[in-house]
Coordinates of C-alpha atoms in Angstrom, one line a residue:
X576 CA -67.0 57.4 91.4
X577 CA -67.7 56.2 87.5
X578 CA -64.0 58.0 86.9
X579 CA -62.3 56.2 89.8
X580 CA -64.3 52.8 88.9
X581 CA -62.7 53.3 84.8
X582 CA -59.1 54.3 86.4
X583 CA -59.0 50.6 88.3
X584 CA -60.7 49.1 85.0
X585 CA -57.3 50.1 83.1
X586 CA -55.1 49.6 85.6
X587 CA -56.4 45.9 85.7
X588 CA -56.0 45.7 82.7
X589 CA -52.3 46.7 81.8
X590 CA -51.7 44.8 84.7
X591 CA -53.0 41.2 83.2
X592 CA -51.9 43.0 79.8
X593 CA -48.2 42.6 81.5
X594 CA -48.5 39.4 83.3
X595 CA -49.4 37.9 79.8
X596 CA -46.0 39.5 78.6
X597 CA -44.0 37.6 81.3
X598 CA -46.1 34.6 80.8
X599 CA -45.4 34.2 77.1
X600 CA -41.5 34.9 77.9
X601 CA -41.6 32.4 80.6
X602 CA -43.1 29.7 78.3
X603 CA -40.5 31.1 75.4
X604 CA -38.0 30.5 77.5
X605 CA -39.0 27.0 79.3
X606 CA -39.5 25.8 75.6
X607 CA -36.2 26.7 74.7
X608 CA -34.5 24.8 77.7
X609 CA -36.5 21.5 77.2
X610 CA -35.6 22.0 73.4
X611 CA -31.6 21.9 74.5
X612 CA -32.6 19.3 77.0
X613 CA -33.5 17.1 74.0
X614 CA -31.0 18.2 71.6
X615 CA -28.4 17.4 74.5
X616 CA -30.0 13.8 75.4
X617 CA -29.9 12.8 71.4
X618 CA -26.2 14.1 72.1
X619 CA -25.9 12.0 75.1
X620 CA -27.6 8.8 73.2
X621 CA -25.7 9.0 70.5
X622 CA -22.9 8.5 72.4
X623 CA -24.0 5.9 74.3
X624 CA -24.8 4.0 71.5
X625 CA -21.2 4.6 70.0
X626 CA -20.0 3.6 73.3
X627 CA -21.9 -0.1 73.8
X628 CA -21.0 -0.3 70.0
X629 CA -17.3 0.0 70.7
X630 CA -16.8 -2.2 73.3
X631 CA -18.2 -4.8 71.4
X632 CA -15.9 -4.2 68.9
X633 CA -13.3 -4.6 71.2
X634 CA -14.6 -7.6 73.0
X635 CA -14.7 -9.2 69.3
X636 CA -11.3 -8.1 68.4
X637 CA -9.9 -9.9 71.6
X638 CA -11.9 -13.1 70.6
X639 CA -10.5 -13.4 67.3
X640 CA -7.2 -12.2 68.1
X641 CA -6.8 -14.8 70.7
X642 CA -8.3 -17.8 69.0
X643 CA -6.9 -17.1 65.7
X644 CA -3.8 -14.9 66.1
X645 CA -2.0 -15.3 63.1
X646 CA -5.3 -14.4 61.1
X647 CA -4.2 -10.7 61.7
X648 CA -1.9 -10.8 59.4
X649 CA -4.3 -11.6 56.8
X650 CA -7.1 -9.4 58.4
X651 CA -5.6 -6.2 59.8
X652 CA -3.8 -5.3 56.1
X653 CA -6.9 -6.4 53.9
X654 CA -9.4 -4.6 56.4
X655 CA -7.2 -1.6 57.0
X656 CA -7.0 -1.3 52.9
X657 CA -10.9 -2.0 52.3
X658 CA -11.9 1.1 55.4
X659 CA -9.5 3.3 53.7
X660 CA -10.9 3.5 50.3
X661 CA -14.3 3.2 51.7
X662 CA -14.0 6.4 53.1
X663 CA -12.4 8.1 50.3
X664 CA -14.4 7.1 48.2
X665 CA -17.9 7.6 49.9
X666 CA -17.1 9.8 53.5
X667 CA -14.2 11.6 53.1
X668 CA -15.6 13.8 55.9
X669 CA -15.4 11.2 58.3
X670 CA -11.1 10.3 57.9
X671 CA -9.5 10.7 61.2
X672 CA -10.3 12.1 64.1
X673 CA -13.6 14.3 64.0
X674 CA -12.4 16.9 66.1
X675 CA -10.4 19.1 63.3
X676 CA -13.5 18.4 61.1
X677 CA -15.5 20.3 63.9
X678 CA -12.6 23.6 64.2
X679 CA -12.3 23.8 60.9
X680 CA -16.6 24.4 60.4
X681 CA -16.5 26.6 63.4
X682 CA -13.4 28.6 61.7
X683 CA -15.6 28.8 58.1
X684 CA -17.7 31.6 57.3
X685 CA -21.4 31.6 57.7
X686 CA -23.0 29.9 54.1
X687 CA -23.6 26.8 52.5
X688 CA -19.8 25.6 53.1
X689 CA -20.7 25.8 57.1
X690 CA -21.8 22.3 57.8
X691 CA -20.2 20.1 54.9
X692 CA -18.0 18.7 57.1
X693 CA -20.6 18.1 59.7
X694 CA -23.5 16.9 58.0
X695 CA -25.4 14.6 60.4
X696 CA -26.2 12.0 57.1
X697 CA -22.6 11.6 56.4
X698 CA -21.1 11.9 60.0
X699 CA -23.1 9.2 61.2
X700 CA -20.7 6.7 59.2
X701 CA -18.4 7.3 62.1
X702 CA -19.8 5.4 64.2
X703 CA -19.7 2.0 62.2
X704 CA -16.9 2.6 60.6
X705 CA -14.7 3.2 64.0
X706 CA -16.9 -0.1 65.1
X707 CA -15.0 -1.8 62.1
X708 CA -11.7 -0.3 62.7
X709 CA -11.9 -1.4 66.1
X710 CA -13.1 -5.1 65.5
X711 CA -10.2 -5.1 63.0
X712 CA -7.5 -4.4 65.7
X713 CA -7.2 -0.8 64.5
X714 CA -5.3 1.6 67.0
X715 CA -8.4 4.0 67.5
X716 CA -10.6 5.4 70.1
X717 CA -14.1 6.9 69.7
X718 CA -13.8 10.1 71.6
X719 CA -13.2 11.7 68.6
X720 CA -15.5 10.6 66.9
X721 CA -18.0 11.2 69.6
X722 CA -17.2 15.2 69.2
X723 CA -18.2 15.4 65.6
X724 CA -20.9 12.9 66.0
X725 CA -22.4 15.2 69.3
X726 CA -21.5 18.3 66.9
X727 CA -23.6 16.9 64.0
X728 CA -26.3 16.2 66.4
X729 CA -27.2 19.0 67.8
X730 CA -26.5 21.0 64.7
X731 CA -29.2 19.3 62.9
X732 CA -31.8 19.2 66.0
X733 CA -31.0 23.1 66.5
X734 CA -31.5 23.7 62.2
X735 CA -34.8 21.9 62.7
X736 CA -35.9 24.2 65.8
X737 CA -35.1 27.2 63.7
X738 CA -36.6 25.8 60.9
X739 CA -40.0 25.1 62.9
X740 CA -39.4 28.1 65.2
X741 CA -39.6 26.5 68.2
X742 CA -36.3 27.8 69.9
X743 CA -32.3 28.7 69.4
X744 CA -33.4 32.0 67.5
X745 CA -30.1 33.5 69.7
X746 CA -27.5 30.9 68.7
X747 CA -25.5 30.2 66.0
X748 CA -24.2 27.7 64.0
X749 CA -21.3 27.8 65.7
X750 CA -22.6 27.6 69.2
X751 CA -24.9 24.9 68.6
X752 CA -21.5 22.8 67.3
X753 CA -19.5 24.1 70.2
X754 CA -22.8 22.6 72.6
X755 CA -22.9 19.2 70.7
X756 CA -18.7 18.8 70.3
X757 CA -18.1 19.3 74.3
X758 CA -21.2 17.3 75.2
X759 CA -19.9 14.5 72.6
X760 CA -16.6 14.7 75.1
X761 CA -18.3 14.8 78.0
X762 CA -20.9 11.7 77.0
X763 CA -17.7 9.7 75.8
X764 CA -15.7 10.4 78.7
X765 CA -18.2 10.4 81.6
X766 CA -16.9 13.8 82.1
X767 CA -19.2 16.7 82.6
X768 CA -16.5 19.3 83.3
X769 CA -14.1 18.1 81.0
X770 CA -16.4 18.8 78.0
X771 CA -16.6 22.2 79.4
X772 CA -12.9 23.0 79.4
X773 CA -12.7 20.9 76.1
X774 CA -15.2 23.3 73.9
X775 CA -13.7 27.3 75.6
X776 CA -9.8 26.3 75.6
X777 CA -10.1 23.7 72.1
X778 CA -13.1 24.8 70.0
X779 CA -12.5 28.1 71.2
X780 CA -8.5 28.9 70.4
X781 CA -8.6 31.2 67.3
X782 CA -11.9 32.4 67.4
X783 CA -14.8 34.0 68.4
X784 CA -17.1 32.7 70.1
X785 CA -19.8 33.7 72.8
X786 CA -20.2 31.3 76.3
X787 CA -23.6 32.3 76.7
X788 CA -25.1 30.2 79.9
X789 CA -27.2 28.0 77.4
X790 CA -24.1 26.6 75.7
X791 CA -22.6 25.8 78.4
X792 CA -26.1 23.9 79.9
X793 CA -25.8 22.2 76.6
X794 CA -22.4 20.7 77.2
X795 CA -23.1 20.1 81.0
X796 CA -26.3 18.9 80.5
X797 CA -25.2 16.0 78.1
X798 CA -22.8 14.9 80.5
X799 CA -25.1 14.5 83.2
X800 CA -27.8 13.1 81.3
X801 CA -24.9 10.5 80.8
X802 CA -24.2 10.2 84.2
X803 CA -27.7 9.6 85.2
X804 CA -28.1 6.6 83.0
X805 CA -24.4 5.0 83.5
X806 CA -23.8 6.3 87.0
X807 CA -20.7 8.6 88.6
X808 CA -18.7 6.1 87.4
X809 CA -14.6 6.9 86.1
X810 CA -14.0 6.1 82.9
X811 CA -10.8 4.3 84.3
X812 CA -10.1 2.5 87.7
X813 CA -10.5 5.0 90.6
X814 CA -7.1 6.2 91.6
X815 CA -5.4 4.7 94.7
X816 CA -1.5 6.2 94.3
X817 CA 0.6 8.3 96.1
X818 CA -0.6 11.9 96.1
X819 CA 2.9 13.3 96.9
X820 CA 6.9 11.9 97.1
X821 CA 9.9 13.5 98.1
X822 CA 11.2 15.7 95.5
X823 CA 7.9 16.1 94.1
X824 CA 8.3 18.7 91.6
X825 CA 11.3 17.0 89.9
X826 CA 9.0 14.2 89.0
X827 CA 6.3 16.3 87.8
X828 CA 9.3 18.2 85.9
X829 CA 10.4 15.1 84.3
X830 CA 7.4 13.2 83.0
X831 CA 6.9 16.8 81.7
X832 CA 9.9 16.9 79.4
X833 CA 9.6 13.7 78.4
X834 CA 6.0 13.5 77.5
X835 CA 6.4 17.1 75.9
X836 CA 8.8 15.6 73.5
X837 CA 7.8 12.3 73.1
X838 CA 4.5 14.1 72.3
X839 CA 5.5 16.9 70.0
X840 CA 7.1 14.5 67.9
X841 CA 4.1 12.8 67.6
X842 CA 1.8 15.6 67.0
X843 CA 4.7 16.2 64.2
X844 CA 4.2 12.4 62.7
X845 CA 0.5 12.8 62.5
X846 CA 0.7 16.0 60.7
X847 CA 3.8 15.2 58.2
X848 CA 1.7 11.9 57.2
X849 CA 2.9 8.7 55.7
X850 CA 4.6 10.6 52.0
X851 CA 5.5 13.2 54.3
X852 CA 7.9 11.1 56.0
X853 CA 8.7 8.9 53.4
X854 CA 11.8 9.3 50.6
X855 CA 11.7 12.1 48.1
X856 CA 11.9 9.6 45.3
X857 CA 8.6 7.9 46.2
X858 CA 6.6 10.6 47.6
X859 CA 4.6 11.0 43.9
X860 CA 3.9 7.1 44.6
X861 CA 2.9 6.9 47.9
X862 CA 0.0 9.6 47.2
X863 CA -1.2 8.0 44.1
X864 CA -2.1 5.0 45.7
X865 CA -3.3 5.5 49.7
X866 CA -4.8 2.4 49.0
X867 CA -1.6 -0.3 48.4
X868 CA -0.4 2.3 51.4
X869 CA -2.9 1.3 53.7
X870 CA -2.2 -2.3 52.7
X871 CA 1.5 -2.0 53.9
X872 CA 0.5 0.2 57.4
X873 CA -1.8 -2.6 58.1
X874 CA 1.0 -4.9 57.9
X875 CA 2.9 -3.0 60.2
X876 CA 0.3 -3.2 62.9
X877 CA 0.2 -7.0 62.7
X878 CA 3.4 -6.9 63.6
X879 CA 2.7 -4.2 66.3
X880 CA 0.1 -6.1 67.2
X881 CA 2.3 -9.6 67.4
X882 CA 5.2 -7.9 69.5
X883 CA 2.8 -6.7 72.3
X884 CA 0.6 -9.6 72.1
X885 CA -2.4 -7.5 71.1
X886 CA -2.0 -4.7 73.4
X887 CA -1.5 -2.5 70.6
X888 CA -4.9 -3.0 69.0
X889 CA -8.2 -0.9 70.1
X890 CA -8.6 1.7 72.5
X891 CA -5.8 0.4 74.5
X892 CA -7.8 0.4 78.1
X893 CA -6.3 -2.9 79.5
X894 CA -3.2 -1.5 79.3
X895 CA -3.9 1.7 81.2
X896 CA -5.8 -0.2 84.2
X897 CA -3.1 -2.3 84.6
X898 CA -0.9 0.5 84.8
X899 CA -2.8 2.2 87.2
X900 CA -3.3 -0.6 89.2
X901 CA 0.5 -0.6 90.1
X902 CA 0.7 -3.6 87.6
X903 CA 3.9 -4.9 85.2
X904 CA 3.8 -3.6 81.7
X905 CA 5.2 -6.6 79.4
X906 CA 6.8 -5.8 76.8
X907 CA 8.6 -2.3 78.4
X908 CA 8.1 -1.3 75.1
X909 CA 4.6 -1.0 74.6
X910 CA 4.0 2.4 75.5
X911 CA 5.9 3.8 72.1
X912 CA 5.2 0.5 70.3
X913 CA 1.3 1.7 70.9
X914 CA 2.4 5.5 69.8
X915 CA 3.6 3.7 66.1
X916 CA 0.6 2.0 65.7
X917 CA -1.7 5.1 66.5
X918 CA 0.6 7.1 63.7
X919 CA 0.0 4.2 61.0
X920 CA -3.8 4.0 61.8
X921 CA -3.9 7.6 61.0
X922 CA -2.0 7.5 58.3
X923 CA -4.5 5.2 56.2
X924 CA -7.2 7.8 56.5
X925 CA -9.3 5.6 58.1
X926 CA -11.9 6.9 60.9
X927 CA -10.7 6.8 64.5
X928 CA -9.9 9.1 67.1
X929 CA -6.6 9.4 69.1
X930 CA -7.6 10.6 72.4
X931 CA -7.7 7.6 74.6
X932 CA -4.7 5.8 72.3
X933 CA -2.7 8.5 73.3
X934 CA -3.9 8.4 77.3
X935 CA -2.2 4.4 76.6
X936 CA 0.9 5.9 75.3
X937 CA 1.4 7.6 77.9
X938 CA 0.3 5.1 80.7
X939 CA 2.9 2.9 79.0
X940 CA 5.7 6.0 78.9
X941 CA 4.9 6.1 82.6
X942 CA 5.3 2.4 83.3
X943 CA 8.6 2.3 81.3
X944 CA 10.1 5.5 84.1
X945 CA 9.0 3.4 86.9
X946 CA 11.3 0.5 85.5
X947 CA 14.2 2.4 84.4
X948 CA 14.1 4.3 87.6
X949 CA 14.0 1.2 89.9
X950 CA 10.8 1.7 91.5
X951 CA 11.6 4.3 93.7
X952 CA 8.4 6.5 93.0
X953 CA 5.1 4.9 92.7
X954 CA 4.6 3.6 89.6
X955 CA 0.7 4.6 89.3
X956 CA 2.0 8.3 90.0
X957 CA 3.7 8.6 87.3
X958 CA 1.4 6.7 85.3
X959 CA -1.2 9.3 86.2
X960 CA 1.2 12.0 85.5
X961 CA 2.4 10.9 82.4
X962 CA -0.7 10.3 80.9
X963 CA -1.7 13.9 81.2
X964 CA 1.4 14.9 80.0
X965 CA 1.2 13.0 77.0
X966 CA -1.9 14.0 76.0
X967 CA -1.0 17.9 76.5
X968 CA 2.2 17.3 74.4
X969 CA -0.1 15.9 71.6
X970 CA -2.7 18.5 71.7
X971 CA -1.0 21.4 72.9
X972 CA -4.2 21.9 75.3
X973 CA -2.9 21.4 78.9
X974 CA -6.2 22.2 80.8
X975 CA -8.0 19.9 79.1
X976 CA -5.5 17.0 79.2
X977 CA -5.5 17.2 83.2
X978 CA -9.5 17.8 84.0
X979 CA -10.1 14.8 81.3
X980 CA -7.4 12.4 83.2
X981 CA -8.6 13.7 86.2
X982 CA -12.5 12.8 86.0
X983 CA -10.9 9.8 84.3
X984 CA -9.7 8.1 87.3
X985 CA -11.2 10.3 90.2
X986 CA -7.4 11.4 90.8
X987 CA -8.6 15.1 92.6
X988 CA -5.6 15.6 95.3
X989 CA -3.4 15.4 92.8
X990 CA -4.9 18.0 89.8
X991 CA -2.7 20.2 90.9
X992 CA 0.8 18.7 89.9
X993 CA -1.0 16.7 86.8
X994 CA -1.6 20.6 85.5
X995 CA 1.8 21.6 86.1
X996 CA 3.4 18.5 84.2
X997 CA 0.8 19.2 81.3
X998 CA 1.6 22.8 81.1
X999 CA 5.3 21.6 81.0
X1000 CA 4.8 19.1 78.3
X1001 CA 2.4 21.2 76.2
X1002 CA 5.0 24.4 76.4
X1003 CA 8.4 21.3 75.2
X1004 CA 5.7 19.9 72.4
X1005 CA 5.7 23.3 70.4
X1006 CA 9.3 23.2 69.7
X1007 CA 8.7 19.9 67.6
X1008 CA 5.5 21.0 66.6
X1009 CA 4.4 24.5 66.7
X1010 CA 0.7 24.5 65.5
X1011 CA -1.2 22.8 67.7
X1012 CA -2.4 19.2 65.9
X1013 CA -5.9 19.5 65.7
X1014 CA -5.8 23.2 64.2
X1015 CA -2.9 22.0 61.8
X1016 CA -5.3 18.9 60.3
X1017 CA -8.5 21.2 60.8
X1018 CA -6.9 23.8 58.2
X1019 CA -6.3 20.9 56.1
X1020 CA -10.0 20.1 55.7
X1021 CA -11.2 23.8 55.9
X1022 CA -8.7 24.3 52.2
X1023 CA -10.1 20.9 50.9
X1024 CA -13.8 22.1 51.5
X1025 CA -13.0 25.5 49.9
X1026 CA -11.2 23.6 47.0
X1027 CA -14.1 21.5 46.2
X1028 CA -16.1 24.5 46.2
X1029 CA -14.5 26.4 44.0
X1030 CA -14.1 23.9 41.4
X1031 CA -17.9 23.3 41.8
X1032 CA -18.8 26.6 40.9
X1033 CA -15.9 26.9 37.9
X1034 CA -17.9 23.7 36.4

């Protein structure tokens, strides 16, 4: 009996001894999610902030433009000049886009070069200094800028739960980028799925990376978190065009082709840069001094800016609503005139994405088929299409291009041919430019940040 009483005694007691196990992994792991439930709500945040700051921006811009527009003259070349050497001088991380800074960390090897180019105390100057470009009447968006800002996020918050051990003892530094950049996209955009697609077919190409479920709950998760504070809401006017026209496929065919090579010669533009396009003779000159350069691109945009009446300056949004809303684009024109003013913002160096700039050349590419063609389509359908297509042709990354439009504007029934024109226009872009853009400028910054490097330790 003593035996038999001894037997259940230990029995008991491995029992409880296991149950404590699971208990502690349980907790382990419930820490762990909340843990990337914060670090994705400081992603989401972040973003929200950027985004209430950008509009204001904009809504400035549109004052002052309006009241007083021959002041952009004075203002766009002086402010453009005064951003540029700004951010040479004090965040050169920060120039451009954001997204090539984040490919080109992922694509570094593990050490103290890693997170230069994503350092959440220099990254943060994206925010106000898009703010600036915008209020200035730069041609910028801040989706961009919202990847590397999500990706400097939730780097730092996952460095500080290693650092603390609290959680992330599984991911890299990679991962954790990959889980702040998509949920940066999906926060800006309002588009859960979108960051998704955006972080395995972008952040992914060229690399190796694992799509464990908590990355993926981290990009999700910051777009929902988003969603819950904003509401279901599309970034642009819902969709209320034709779903399907005679001769579909010929439509879908064109604003392919044209898109694809509108687009890969502006992939090309971006990547060449201002001395790359300019005269052998004067090539020395034009690096020397980015700053007099700036000077003269901001004078250009004035007069962007003057043709179109302003539609050239910001983001670009009016434009696309109206478009979608079946609305007359005036000037025809505006669609490329918005393309030039996207390449000489870049060119300055200044921060500034070109996602949504490049959804407006597109929506204006689209408009302009409509006209030419008489109206015999509907012009919001090839809008729609076009804008995809655009986008694809400047990034090379179809998939992305037609879930982000498609979240966009609630456009669903007609995903289907928006993927088949961006798969069009992404294959004509890489015969005008093969690399895809982001990779070509994210190589750029990866040999600058092993430069400075190596010159650090030669000293």
């Amino acid at each position: 009996m003593t035996q038999y009483l001894k037997s259940l005694i230990i029995k008991f007691r491995r029992g409880l001894h296991k149950k404590l196990r699971q208990t502690n992994r349980i907790s382990r792991k419930s820490i762990e999610f909340a843990c990337l439930l914060i670090g994705a709500s400081f992603v989401s945040l972040s973003s929200l902030g950027f985004a209430k700051l950008a509009e204001l921006g904009l809504h400035w811009n549109s004052v002052w433009t309006a009241k007083y527009p021959l002041a952009a003259w004075f203002v766009l070349p002086l402010g453009m000049a005064l951003l540029a050497w700004f951010t040479a001088k004090y965040t050169p991380y920060v120039s451009g886009s954001g997204i090539p800074q984040v490919i080109a960390s992922m694509s570094l090897p593990h050490g103290s070069l890693k997170s230069r180019l994503v350092t959440l105390g220099q990254t943060i100057w994206k925010i106000p200094l898009t703010f600036l470009a915008m209020l200035i009447g730069a041609s910028v968006g801040r989706e961009g800028p919202s990847v590397q800002v999500g990706a400097a996020v939730m780097l730092a918050w996952g460095n500080f739960c290693h650092k603390h051990g609290y959680a992330f003892k599984g991911l890299t530094a990679n991962e954790l980028m990959a889980a702040g950049a998509g949920g940066g996209l999906a926060a800006a955009f309002n588009a859960p799925l979108a960051g998704v697609i955006f972080a395995i077919e972008e952040l992914g190409r060229g690399m190796v990376l694992r799509w464990g479920r908590r990355v993926v709950l981290g990009v999700l998760a910051s777009g929902f978190i988003l969603v819950a504070i904003e509401g279901n809401n599309p970034y642009f006017p819902q969709y209320q065009g034709a779903t399907t026209v005679p001769k579909m496929i010929l439509w879908v065919a064109l604003c392919g082709v044209i898109c694809g090579i509108i687009g890969g010669l502006f992939a090309r533009l971006l990547a060449k840069g201002v001395a790359g396009v300019s005269p052998a003779k004067i090539r020395g000159w034009v690096r020397r001094h980015p700053i007099y350069m700036a000077l003269m691109l901001g004078l250009i945009l004035a007069g962007l800016g003057r043709y179109t009446s302003g539609q050239t300056y910001g983001t670009g949004y009016e434009v696309v609503s109206r478009a979608l809303n079946g609305e007359v684009i005036d000037p025809q024109a505006v669609g490329i005139a918005k393309l030039f003013a996207t390449v000489t913002t870049y060119w300055t160096g200044i921060a500034g994405g070109i996602f949504t700039p490049s959804l407006t050349v597109g929506a204006g590419i689209g408009a302009e088929i409509a006209t030419l063609t008489g109206g015999i389509v509907d012009q919001r359908l090839l809008v729609l299409l076009c804008m995809a297509a655009f986008l694809a042709g400047g990034t090379q990354s179809p998939i992305t291009a037609s879930v982000v439009v498609m979240e966009m504007t609630g456009s669903q029934p007609v995903l289907f041919w928006v993927l088949v024109g961006s798969l069009i226009a992404s294959m004509v872009s890489r015969y005008f430019c093969p690399k895809p853009f982001y990779h070509f400028a994210a190589g750029r910054f990866r040999q600058r940040v092993q430069e400075e490097a190596k010159e650090q330790k030669d000293c």
